[in-house]
Every structure is written in C-alpha cells, then in structure tokens.
Short mmCIF file of C-alpha atoms in Angstrom, two decimals:
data_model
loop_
_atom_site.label_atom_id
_atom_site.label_comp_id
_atom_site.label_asym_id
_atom_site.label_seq_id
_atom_site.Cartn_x
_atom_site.Cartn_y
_atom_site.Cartn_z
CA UNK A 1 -24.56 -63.66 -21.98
CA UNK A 2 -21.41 -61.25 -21.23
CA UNK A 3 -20.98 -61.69 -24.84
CA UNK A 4 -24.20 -60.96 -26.50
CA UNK A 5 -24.26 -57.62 -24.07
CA UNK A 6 -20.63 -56.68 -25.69
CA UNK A 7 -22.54 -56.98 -29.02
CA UNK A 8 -25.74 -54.79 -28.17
CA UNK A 9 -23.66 -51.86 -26.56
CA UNK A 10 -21.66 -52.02 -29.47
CA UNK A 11 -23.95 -51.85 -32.20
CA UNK A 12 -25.77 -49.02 -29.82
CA UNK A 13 -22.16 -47.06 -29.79
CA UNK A 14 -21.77 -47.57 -33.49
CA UNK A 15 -25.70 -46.35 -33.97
CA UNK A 16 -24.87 -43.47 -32.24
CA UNK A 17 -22.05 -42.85 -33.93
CA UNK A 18 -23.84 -42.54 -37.22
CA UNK A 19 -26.13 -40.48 -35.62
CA UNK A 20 -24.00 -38.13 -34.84
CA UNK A 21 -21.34 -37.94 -37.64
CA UNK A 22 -24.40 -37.06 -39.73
CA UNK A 23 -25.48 -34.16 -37.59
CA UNK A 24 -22.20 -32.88 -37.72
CA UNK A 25 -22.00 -32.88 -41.62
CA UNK A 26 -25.51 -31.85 -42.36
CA UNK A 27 -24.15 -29.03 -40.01
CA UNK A 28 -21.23 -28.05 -41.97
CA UNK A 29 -22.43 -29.10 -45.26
CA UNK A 30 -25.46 -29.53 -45.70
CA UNK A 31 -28.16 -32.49 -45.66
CA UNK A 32 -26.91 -32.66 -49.51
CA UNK A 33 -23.71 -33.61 -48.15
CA UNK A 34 -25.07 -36.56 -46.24
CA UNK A 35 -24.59 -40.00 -48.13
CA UNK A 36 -23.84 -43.38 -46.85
CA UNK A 37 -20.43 -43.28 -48.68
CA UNK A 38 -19.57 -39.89 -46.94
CA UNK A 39 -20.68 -41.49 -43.75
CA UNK A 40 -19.20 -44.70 -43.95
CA UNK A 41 -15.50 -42.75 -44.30
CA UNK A 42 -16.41 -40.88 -41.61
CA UNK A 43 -16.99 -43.14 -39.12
CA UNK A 44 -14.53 -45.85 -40.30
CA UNK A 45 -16.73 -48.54 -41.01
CA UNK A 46 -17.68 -50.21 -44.26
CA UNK A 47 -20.95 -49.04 -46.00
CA UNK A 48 -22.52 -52.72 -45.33
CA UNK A 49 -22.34 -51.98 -41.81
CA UNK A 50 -23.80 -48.83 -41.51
CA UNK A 51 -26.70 -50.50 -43.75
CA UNK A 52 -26.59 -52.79 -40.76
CA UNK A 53 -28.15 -50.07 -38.65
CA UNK A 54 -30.28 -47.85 -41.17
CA UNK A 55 -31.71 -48.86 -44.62
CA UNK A 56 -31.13 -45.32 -45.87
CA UNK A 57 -30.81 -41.33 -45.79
CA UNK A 58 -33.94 -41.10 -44.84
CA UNK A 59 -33.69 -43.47 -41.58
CA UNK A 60 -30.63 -41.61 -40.58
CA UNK A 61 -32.41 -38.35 -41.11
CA UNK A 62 -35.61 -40.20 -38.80
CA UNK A 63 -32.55 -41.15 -36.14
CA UNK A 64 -31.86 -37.14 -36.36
CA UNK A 65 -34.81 -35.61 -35.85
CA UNK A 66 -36.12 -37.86 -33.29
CA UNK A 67 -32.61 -36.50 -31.10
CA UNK A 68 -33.21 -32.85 -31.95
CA UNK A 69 -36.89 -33.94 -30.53
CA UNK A 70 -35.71 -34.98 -27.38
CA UNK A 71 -32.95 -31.87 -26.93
CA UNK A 72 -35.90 -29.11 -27.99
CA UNK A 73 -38.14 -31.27 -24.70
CA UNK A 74 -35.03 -30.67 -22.45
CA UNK A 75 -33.97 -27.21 -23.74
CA UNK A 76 -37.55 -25.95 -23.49
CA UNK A 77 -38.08 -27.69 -19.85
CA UNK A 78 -35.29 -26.20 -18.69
CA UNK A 79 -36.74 -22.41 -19.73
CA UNK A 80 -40.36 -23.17 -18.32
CA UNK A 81 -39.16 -24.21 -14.73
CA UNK A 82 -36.36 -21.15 -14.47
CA UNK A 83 -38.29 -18.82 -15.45
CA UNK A 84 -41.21 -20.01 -13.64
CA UNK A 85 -39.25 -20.54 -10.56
CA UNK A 86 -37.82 -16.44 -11.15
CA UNK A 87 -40.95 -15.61 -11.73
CA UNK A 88 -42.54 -16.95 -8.47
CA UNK A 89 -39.96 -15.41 -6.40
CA UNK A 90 -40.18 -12.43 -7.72
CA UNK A 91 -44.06 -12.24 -7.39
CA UNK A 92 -43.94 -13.99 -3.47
CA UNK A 93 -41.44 -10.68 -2.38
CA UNK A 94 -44.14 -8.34 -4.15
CA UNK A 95 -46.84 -10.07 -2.66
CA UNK A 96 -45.07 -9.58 0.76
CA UNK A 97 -44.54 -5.98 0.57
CA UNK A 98 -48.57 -5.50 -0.53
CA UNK A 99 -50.38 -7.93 1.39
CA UNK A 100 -53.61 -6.16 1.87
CA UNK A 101 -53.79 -6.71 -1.62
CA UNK A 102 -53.33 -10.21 -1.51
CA UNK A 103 -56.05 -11.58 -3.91
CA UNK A 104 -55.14 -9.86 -6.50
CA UNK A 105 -51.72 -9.90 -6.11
CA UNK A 106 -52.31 -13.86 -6.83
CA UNK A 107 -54.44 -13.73 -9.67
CA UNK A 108 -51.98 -11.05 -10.99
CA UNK A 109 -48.86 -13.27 -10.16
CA UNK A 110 -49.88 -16.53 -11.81
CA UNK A 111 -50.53 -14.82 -14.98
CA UNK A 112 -47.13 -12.99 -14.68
CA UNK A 113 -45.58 -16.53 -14.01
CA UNK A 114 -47.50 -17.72 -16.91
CA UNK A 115 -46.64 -15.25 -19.57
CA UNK A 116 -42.86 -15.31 -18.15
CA UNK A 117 -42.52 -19.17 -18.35
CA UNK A 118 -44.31 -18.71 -22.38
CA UNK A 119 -41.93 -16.00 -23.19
CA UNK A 120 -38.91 -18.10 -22.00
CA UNK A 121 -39.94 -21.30 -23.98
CA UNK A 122 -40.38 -19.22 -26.97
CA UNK A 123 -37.08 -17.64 -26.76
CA UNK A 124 -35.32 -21.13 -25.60
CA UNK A 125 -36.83 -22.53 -29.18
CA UNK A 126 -36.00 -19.83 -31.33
CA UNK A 127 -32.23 -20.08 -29.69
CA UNK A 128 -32.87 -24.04 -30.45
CA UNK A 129 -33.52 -23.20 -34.21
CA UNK A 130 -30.71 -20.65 -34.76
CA UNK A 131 -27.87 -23.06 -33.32
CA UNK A 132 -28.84 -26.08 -35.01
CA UNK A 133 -30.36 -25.07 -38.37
CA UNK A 134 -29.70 -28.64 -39.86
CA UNK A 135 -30.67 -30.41 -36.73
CA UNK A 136 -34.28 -28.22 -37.24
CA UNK A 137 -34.46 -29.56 -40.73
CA UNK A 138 -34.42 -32.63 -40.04
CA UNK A 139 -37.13 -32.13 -37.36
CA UNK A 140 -39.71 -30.09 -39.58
CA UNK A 141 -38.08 -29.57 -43.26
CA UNK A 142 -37.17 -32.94 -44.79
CA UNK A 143 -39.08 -35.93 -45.73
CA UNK A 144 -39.99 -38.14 -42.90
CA UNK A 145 -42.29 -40.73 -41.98
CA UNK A 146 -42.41 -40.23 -38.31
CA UNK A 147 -45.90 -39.89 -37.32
CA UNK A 148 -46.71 -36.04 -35.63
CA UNK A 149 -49.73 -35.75 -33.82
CA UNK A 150 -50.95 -39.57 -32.82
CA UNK A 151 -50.81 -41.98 -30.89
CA UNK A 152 -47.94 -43.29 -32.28
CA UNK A 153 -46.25 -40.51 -32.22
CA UNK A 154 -42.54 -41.36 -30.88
CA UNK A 155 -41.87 -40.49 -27.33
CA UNK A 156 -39.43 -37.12 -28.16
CA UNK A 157 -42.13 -35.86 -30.41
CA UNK A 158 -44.78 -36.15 -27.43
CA UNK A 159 -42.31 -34.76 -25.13
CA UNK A 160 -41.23 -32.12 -26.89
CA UNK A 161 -45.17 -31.10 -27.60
CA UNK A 162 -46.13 -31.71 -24.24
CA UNK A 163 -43.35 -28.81 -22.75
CA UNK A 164 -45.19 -26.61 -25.35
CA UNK A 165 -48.71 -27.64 -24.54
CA UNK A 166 -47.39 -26.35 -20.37
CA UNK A 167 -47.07 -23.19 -21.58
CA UNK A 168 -49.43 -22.29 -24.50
CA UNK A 169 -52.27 -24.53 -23.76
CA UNK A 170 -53.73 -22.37 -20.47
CA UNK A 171 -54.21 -19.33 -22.50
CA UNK A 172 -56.98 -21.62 -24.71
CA UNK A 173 -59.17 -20.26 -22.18
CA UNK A 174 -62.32 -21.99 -19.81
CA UNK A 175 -63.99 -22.96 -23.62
CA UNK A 176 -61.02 -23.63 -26.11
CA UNK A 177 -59.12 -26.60 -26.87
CA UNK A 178 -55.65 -26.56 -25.47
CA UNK A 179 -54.39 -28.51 -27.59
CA UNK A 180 -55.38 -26.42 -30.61
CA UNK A 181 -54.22 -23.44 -29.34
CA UNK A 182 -50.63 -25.21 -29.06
CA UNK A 183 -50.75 -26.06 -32.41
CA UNK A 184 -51.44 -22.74 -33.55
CA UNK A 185 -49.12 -20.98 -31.39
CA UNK A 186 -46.72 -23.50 -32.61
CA UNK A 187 -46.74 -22.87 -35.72
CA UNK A 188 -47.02 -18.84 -35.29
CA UNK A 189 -43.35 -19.91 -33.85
CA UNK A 190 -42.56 -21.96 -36.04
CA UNK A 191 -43.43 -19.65 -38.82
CA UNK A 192 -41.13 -16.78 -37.62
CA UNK A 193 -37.85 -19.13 -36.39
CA UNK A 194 -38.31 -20.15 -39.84
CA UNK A 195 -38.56 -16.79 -42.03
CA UNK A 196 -36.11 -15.06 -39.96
CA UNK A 197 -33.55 -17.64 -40.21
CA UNK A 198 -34.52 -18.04 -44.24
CA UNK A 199 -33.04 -13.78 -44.03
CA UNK A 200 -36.72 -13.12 -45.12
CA UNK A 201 -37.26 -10.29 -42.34
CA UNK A 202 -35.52 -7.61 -40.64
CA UNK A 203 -32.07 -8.47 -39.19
CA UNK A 204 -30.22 -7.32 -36.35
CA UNK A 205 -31.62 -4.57 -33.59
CA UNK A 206 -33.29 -7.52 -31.71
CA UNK A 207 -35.86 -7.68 -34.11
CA UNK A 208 -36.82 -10.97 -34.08
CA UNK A 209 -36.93 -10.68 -29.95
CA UNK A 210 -39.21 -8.21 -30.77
CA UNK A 211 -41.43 -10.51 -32.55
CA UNK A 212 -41.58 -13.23 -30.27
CA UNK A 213 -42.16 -10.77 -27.48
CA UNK A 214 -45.28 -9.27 -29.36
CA UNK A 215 -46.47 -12.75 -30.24
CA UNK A 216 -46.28 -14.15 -27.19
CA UNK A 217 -48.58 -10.92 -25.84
CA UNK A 218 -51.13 -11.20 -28.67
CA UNK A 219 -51.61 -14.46 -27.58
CA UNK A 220 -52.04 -14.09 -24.33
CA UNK A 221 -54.55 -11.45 -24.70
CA UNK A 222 -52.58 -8.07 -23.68
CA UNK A 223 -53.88 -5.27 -25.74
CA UNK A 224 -51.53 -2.07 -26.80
CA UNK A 225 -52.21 0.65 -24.76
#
C-alpha cells in the first residue's frame, strides 16, 4: 500500500512538473516552442514517460488552461470580496453620518458595492491577461477540446465563470437572463484584454483602465452626464 502511494504522488509530482515546465516555455517562447522533445530535456525525463502522462501538445495545452482556469477563479475571488468588503465599509461610515437618510443610503450603497466589486473583477482579469499572455492562450486562443458552457464543463471552467456570473449577472435586471448577460459582458472583456494586448489600441495614459472603467458603467446602466 505504502508503495503504490509512493507511485501515485510521484507520477502526480512528475504531472505537475510537465505542467509547469510548459507554462514556463510557452512563456518565454512561445506555444511554438512547446514540443515533447523540448519538454522531455527540460524536465529530465525520457519522452516515453512524459507520453506516460499526456498523449500530446494538445493534452498538455488542456493540463494548462484548465490551471490558468482555476488561478483566474482565485485571482478574481480575491478582487470581488476586497473590494466588496472596502466597499461596505466605506458605505456603513456614510450611512452613519446620514442616517435620516437611511433608505436610500441602502439602496444607494449596494449598488455602489456592486459596481465596485464589477470594476475590481474586471481590472483583476485584465491584470490576469497581461501577466500571463501564454497562460491566456491556452485558456481561450488554442485548440482545445475542453467543453465551455455544459455540464461537463471541468470544475476551473465553472469556477472561474461562476466568480464572473457574482458580479455581472445582477445587472441582467428583474427580466434578463443572468447568465447571458455574463456571457456578453465576458466577452466585451474579453474582447478588449485581447485587442489591447494584440497593440491594436491606444497604449499607455491608462487607456485601457479607461476602457474597462467605461465598460463596466455602460453596463451597469450609468448614463454620461
């Protein structure tokens, strides 16, 4: 028994392993750069036994994503309770210093908490983009036969949709579909992380800050004054 649980952590060390020598040199060179030979020398084992643990590129690149799945959950988590948590305190002292304007200091704060907790997860996954460009190709760029929206979706790509879904999926209003509304504030997201890291728009100045911020307020209904 002792000896068959020496095996299993094993292989899982030498899984993980893989794992991560090939995030570190799709990071420096490139998915191109990524080959079981390349791999194999990296991680001083013979190509046979990292076959033992993938049957290709494209299960390594599967082994990726489903990691940067489960960092962009915690990473994103971690935004929506901070800032919500700011965001609350800050709002409680306001309310205490107007309380004969109580109810509508309340209806006023959880919007305020709302919008703060959906800028912060925006920001958090731009940031989450922009420091791990190969990791994000892996997640939404290469070929891949994880299944996205099901079912049987994996557990990271639930999780990572569900800490967007916190945040977007209230502003779907009394008569829209949450879950829609995630997806296409996801991909309004999705679509500037992607262009502004492609060097397709404006750099520098906080521009792209700029662009989340105004996203994240069209969305939520706030009209220019």
């Amino acid at each position: 028994m002792a000896i068959q649980q020496r095996r299993e952590r094993e292989r899982a060390q030498r899984h993980q392993l893989i794992v991560q020598a090939a995030r570190e040199l799709a990071e420096t060179e490139g998915w191109g750069a990524v080959t079981t030979r390349r791999l194999a020398e990296r991680i001083e084992y013979s190509q046979p036994v990292l076959y033992s643990h993938f049957a290709g590129k494209g299960a390594i690149v599967n082994a990726v994503a489903l990691e940067g799945f489960a960092e962009l959950a915690a990473a994103t988590r971690l935004a929506r309770t901070k800032a919500t948590q700011v965001a609350q305190a800050t709002e409680a002292t306001e309310a205490t210093q107007a309380t004969q304007a109580t109810h509508v200091s309340q209806t006023a704060a959880g919007e305020g908490t709302q919008h703060a907790a959906l800028l912060a997860v925006a920001r958090a996954y731009a940031a989450f983009a922009r420091a791990n460009p190969a990791l994000y190709d892996a997640m939404f760029t290469l070929a891949t036969d994880l299944s996205f929206g099901s079912m049987d979706s994996p557990q990271p790509l639930k999780d990572a949709f569900v800490e967007l879904l916190a945040v977007f999926g209230p502003l779907a209003g009394p008569d829209g579909d949450p879950e829609t509304f995630t997806e296409v504030g996801w991909s309004a997201l999705h679509g500037l992380v992607t262009l502004d890291r492609d060097g397709r728009l404006r750099d520098g100045d906080g521009y792209q800050d700029q662009r989340i911020a105004l996203l994240i307020a069209r969305l939520a209904g706030e009209v220019p004054k």
